[in-house]
mmCIF file of C-alpha atoms in Angstrom:
data_model
loop_
_atom_site.group_PDB
_atom_site.id
_atom_site.type_symbol
_atom_site.label_atom_id
_atom_site.label_comp_id
_atom_site.label_asym_id
_atom_site.label_seq_id
_atom_site.Cartn_x
_atom_site.Cartn_y
_atom_site.Cartn_z
ATOM 1 C CA ASN A 212 134.536 29.240 90.772
ATOM 2 C CA ALA A 213 132.260 27.803 88.550
ATOM 3 C CA GLY A 214 131.342 23.796 88.694
ATOM 4 C CA VAL A 215 131.563 21.518 85.784
ATOM 5 C CA MET A 216 129.100 23.027 83.073
ATOM 6 C CA GLN A 217 126.826 21.048 80.802
ATOM 7 C CA ASN A 218 124.639 22.216 78.158
ATOM 8 C CA PRO A 219 121.734 21.683 76.831
ATOM 9 C CA ARG A 220 120.047 20.258 80.449
ATOM 10 C CA HIS A 221 117.394 18.541 78.254
ATOM 11 C CA LEU A 222 117.701 17.641 74.629
ATOM 12 C CA VAL A 223 115.045 15.990 72.512
ATOM 13 C CA ARG A 224 116.114 14.484 69.336
ATOM 14 C CA ARG A 225 113.888 12.644 66.787
ATOM 15 C CA ARG A 226 115.176 9.028 65.487
ATOM 16 C CA GLY A 227 118.011 9.376 63.105
ATOM 17 C CA GLN A 228 119.107 13.057 64.030
ATOM 18 C CA GLU A 229 122.486 13.860 65.976
ATOM 19 C CA ALA A 230 123.104 14.896 69.529
ATOM 20 C CA ARG A 231 125.955 17.009 70.695
ATOM 21 C CA LEU A 232 126.434 17.329 74.526
ATOM 22 C CA ARG A 233 128.605 19.815 76.146
ATOM 23 C CA CYS A 234 130.780 19.787 79.191
ATOM 24 C CA SER A 235 133.180 22.395 80.294
ATOM 25 C CA PRO A 236 135.342 20.909 83.359
ATOM 26 C CA MET A 237 135.774 22.732 86.481
ATOM 27 C CA LYS A 238 138.892 25.216 86.400
ATOM 28 C CA GLY A 239 142.069 23.420 86.914
ATOM 29 C CA HIS A 240 140.634 20.003 85.958
ATOM 30 C CA SER A 241 142.284 18.222 83.025
ATOM 31 C CA HIS A 242 140.481 15.113 83.368
ATOM 32 C CA VAL A 243 137.051 14.697 82.057
ATOM 33 C CA TYR A 244 134.673 11.497 82.057
ATOM 34 C CA TRP A 245 131.443 10.762 80.293
ATOM 35 C CA TYR A 246 128.916 8.520 82.223
ATOM 36 C CA ARG A 247 125.556 7.505 81.130
ATOM 37 C CA GLN A 248 122.503 6.756 83.548
ATOM 38 C CA LEU A 249 119.242 5.072 82.721
ATOM 39 C CA PRO A 250 116.200 5.639 84.875
ATOM 40 C CA GLU A 251 116.475 3.805 88.084
ATOM 41 C CA GLU A 252 119.919 2.603 87.017
ATOM 42 C CA GLY A 253 123.774 3.241 88.262
ATOM 43 C CA LEU A 254 126.132 5.089 86.300
ATOM 44 C CA LYS A 255 127.782 3.706 83.419
ATOM 45 C CA PHE A 256 131.224 4.547 82.230
ATOM 46 C CA MET A 257 131.455 5.738 78.469
ATOM 47 C CA VAL A 258 134.774 7.529 77.909
ATOM 48 C CA TYR A 259 137.973 9.038 79.707
ATOM 49 C CA LEU A 260 139.452 12.212 78.163
ATOM 50 C CA GLN A 261 142.271 14.846 78.611
ATOM 51 C CA LYS A 262 143.181 17.486 76.568
ATOM 52 C CA GLU A 263 143.300 16.315 72.684
ATOM 53 C CA ASN A 264 143.792 12.824 73.852
ATOM 54 C CA ILE A 265 141.215 9.901 74.523
ATOM 55 C CA ILE A 266 142.449 7.961 77.331
ATOM 56 C CA ASP A 267 139.975 5.106 77.826
ATOM 57 C CA GLU A 268 137.067 4.839 75.614
ATOM 58 C CA SER A 269 136.140 1.032 76.662
ATOM 59 C CA GLY A 270 132.576 2.075 77.681
ATOM 60 C CA MET A 271 131.534 3.566 74.442
ATOM 61 C CA PRO A 272 129.724 1.804 72.035
ATOM 62 C CA LYS A 273 131.733 1.022 68.855
ATOM 63 C CA GLU A 274 129.234 2.749 66.275
ATOM 64 C CA ARG A 275 127.557 6.136 66.593
ATOM 65 C CA PHE A 276 128.983 7.478 69.336
ATOM 66 C CA SER A 277 132.553 9.670 69.795
ATOM 67 C CA ALA A 278 133.979 12.033 72.199
ATOM 68 C CA GLU A 279 136.544 14.586 72.119
ATOM 69 C CA PHE A 280 138.092 17.312 74.269
ATOM 70 C CA PRO A 281 139.956 19.796 72.210
ATOM 71 C CA LYS A 282 142.647 22.038 73.005
ATOM 72 C CA GLU A 283 140.254 25.090 73.379
ATOM 73 C CA GLY A 284 136.654 24.740 74.380
ATOM 74 C CA PRO A 285 134.485 22.221 75.770
ATOM 75 C CA SER A 286 134.296 18.302 75.650
ATOM 76 C CA ILE A 287 131.830 16.980 72.973
ATOM 77 C CA LEU A 288 129.991 13.788 73.363
ATOM 78 C CA ARG A 289 128.138 13.268 69.762
ATOM 79 C CA ILE A 290 125.812 10.503 69.415
ATOM 80 C CA GLN A 291 124.899 10.438 65.408
ATOM 81 C CA GLN A 292 121.445 8.703 64.301
ATOM 82 C CA VAL A 293 119.989 8.572 67.642
ATOM 83 C CA VAL A 294 117.771 5.913 68.594
ATOM 84 C CA ARG A 295 115.159 5.329 71.130
ATOM 85 C CA GLY A 296 117.662 3.169 73.255
ATOM 86 C CA ASP A 297 120.050 6.415 73.573
ATOM 87 C CA SER A 298 117.290 8.203 75.794
ATOM 88 C CA ALA A 299 119.058 8.793 79.208
ATOM 89 C CA ALA A 300 120.858 11.260 81.421
ATOM 90 C CA TYR A 301 124.453 11.680 80.497
ATOM 91 C CA PHE A 302 126.922 12.970 82.774
ATOM 92 C CA CYS A 303 130.110 14.518 82.605
ATOM 93 C CA ALA A 304 132.709 14.907 85.787
ATOM 94 C CA SER A 305 136.150 16.349 85.806
ATOM 95 C CA SER A 306 138.906 15.773 88.391
ATOM 96 C CA PRO A 307 142.308 17.562 88.806
ATOM 97 C CA SER A 308 144.360 14.230 88.472
ATOM 98 C CA GLY A 309 142.935 10.921 87.864
ATOM 99 C CA THR A 310 141.088 8.958 90.207
ATOM 100 C CA SER A 311 143.154 10.009 93.333
ATOM 101 C CA TYR A 312 140.318 12.839 93.839
ATOM 102 C CA GLY A 313 136.783 12.890 94.007
ATOM 103 C CA TYR A 314 135.060 13.426 90.394
ATOM 104 C CA THR A 315 133.062 16.798 90.290
ATOM 105 C CA PHE A 316 129.712 15.937 88.376
ATOM 106 C CA GLY A 317 127.781 18.334 86.157
ATOM 107 C CA SER A 318 124.156 18.637 86.347
ATOM 108 C CA GLY A 319 123.885 16.210 83.326
ATOM 109 C CA THR A 320 121.928 16.142 79.853
ATOM 110 C CA ARG A 321 118.755 14.354 79.864
ATOM 111 C CA LEU A 322 118.245 13.292 76.137
ATOM 112 C CA THR A 323 115.110 11.919 74.831
ATOM 113 C CA VAL A 324 114.686 10.449 71.553
ATOM 114 C CA VAL A 325 111.567 10.404 70.082
ATOM 115 C CA GLY B 167 136.664 -6.353 83.635
ATOM 116 C CA GLN B 168 136.290 -4.893 87.448
ATOM 117 C CA GLN B 169 132.651 -5.059 89.167
ATOM 118 C CA VAL B 170 131.430 -3.460 92.019
ATOM 119 C CA MET B 171 128.170 -4.854 93.641
ATOM 120 C CA GLN B 172 126.140 -2.620 96.091
ATOM 121 C CA ILE B 173 123.224 -3.884 98.227
ATOM 122 C CA PRO B 174 120.786 -3.624 98.735
ATOM 123 C CA GLN B 175 119.204 -1.818 95.936
ATOM 124 C CA TYR B 176 116.293 -0.295 97.664
ATOM 125 C CA GLN B 177 115.601 0.728 101.417
ATOM 126 C CA HIS B 178 112.760 1.968 103.090
ATOM 127 C CA VAL B 179 113.245 3.431 106.612
ATOM 128 C CA GLN B 180 111.343 5.256 109.407
ATOM 129 C CA GLU B 181 112.799 8.759 109.975
ATOM 130 C CA GLY B 182 115.102 8.014 113.233
ATOM 131 C CA GLU B 183 116.238 4.651 112.013
ATOM 132 C CA ASP B 184 119.720 3.527 110.980
ATOM 133 C CA PHE B 185 120.817 2.877 107.594
ATOM 134 C CA THR B 186 123.820 0.847 105.791
ATOM 135 C CA THR B 187 124.638 0.013 102.265
ATOM 136 C CA TYR B 188 127.205 -2.220 101.332
ATOM 137 C CA CYS B 189 129.643 -2.396 98.244
ATOM 138 C CA ASN B 190 131.713 -5.064 97.183
ATOM 139 C CA SER B 191 134.548 -5.300 94.217
ATOM 140 C CA SER B 192 135.474 -8.279 92.102
ATOM 141 C CA THR B 193 138.908 -6.805 92.455
ATOM 142 C CA THR B 194 141.422 -5.276 95.074
ATOM 143 C CA LEU B 195 140.843 -1.240 94.684
ATOM 144 C CA SER B 196 143.507 1.317 95.214
ATOM 145 C CA ASN B 197 140.606 3.434 96.598
ATOM 146 C CA ILE B 198 136.775 3.701 97.104
ATOM 147 C CA GLN B 199 134.460 6.899 97.030
ATOM 148 C CA TRP B 200 130.917 7.731 98.065
ATOM 149 C CA TYR B 201 128.585 9.660 96.247
ATOM 150 C CA LYS B 202 125.242 10.737 97.007
ATOM 151 C CA GLN B 203 122.553 11.580 94.300
ATOM 152 C CA ARG B 204 119.369 13.412 95.186
ATOM 153 C CA PRO B 205 116.174 12.404 92.999
ATOM 154 C CA GLY B 206 116.726 14.530 89.747
ATOM 155 C CA GLY B 207 120.172 15.562 90.679
ATOM 156 C CA HIS B 208 123.543 14.663 89.992
ATOM 157 C CA PRO B 209 126.090 12.655 91.979
ATOM 158 C CA VAL B 210 127.855 14.681 94.690
ATOM 159 C CA PHE B 211 131.173 13.433 96.021
ATOM 160 C CA LEU B 212 130.826 12.681 99.829
ATOM 161 C CA ILE B 213 134.337 10.745 100.758
ATOM 162 C CA GLN B 214 137.171 8.679 99.631
ATOM 163 C CA LEU B 215 139.043 5.876 101.430
ATOM 164 C CA VAL B 216 142.528 4.777 100.573
ATOM 165 C CA LYS B 217 143.618 2.637 103.632
ATOM 166 C CA SER B 218 143.211 -0.911 104.081
ATOM 167 C CA GLY B 219 140.620 -0.827 107.504
ATOM 168 C CA GLU B 220 140.088 3.051 107.365
ATOM 169 C CA VAL B 221 136.817 4.572 108.903
ATOM 170 C CA LYS B 222 135.911 8.152 108.366
ATOM 171 C CA LYS B 223 133.128 9.872 109.841
ATOM 172 C CA GLN B 224 131.065 12.850 108.610
ATOM 173 C CA LYS B 225 128.401 13.576 111.332
ATOM 174 C CA ARG B 226 125.855 11.002 111.314
ATOM 175 C CA LEU B 227 127.494 9.206 108.181
ATOM 176 C CA THR B 228 130.380 6.514 108.789
ATOM 177 C CA PHE B 229 132.398 5.118 106.071
ATOM 178 C CA GLN B 230 134.245 1.733 106.530
ATOM 179 C CA PHE B 231 137.091 0.443 103.865
ATOM 180 C CA GLY B 232 137.706 -3.262 104.343
ATOM 181 C CA GLU B 233 140.971 -4.865 105.462
ATOM 182 C CA ALA B 234 141.345 -6.620 101.923
ATOM 183 C CA LYS B 235 140.315 -3.291 99.945
ATOM 184 C CA LYS B 236 137.672 -5.414 98.299
ATOM 185 C CA ASN B 237 134.613 -3.979 100.193
ATOM 186 C CA SER B 238 133.233 -0.939 101.785
ATOM 187 C CA SER B 239 130.137 0.140 103.800
ATOM 188 C CA LEU B 240 128.290 3.454 104.573
ATOM 189 C CA HIS B 241 126.167 3.857 107.632
ATOM 190 C CA ILE B 242 123.679 6.478 108.596
ATOM 191 C CA THR B 243 122.657 7.018 111.972
ATOM 192 C CA ALA B 244 119.306 8.233 113.068
ATOM 193 C CA THR B 245 118.220 8.928 109.284
ATOM 194 C CA GLN B 246 116.347 12.390 108.337
ATOM 195 C CA THR B 247 114.250 13.471 105.388
ATOM 196 C CA THR B 248 117.324 15.199 103.939
ATOM 197 C CA ASP B 249 119.107 11.884 103.989
ATOM 198 C CA VAL B 250 116.736 10.943 100.797
ATOM 199 C CA GLY B 251 118.587 9.854 97.701
ATOM 200 C CA THR B 252 120.797 6.925 96.150
ATOM 201 C CA TYR B 253 123.770 6.398 97.466
ATOM 202 C CA PHE B 254 126.804 5.188 95.068
ATOM 203 C CA CYS B 255 129.963 3.591 96.106
ATOM 204 C CA ALA B 256 132.725 3.702 93.137
ATOM 205 C CA GLY B 257 135.948 1.587 92.985
ATOM 206 C CA SER B 258 139.143 2.527 91.535
ATOM 207 C CA SER B 259 141.403 0.082 90.141
ATOM 208 C CA GLY B 260 142.774 1.720 87.172
ATOM 209 C CA SER B 261 142.270 4.763 85.079
ATOM 210 C CA ARG B 262 138.774 5.740 85.736
ATOM 211 C CA LEU B 263 136.035 4.763 88.574
ATOM 212 C CA THR B 264 133.416 1.673 88.209
ATOM 213 C CA PHE B 265 130.163 2.810 90.225
ATOM 214 C CA GLY B 266 128.031 0.434 91.725
ATOM 215 C CA GLU B 267 124.262 0.400 90.834
ATOM 216 C CA GLY B 268 123.466 2.314 94.374
ATOM 217 C CA THR B 269 121.179 2.150 97.177
ATOM 218 C CA GLN B 270 117.857 4.094 97.117
ATOM 219 C CA LEU B 271 117.086 5.319 100.268
ATOM 220 C CA THR B 272 113.803 6.645 101.386
ATOM 221 C CA VAL B 273 112.873 8.201 104.607
ATOM 222 C CA ASN B 274 109.201 8.162 105.901
ATOM 223 C CA PRO B 275 108.742 11.126 108.218
#
């Protein structure tokens, strides 16, 4: 029973390029959450999705960031025109039903913008 | 918006000493969850508390949920080097979890 799969584990992008982060939730989980973590800091909520729907994107920057969870395939967090300040660990988590259950986190994608 | 505050930010203990981290929410929570993140790792779910005044134990770990459902604590008895990591509380009062800033625990052998 595979856990939450994130790829790539590490991603290096030059300023101005696009970053695409992928997340496949645990089997049977239909709720996906993306969090960002800066070094030595906590987890900041970005977006909550269910299949084909964005439920809560109140933590997403208004520009350059977008997320989707299509009917088929993984959830994608997309960052356009990356800047140095986007360097962080991006974690995806899934749950079977909202916040009534503990989240299962993926191993994260460490994004470095050079 | 909802805020979840956690103290202390850092805690250094000698192996065998006890450790406690405290969590406070600005709003009443429907439940509170605790996670552990090892250095370089990802958060791992430890436990969920739902009822007012609830106390749960996992071996040397004791979790409490306040009567008003706005605060919680995690206590580790007789720490071991394997307890090293950052402990996060996370509160739920809506569609998603809001995490505290975490308490980073280091244990000197």
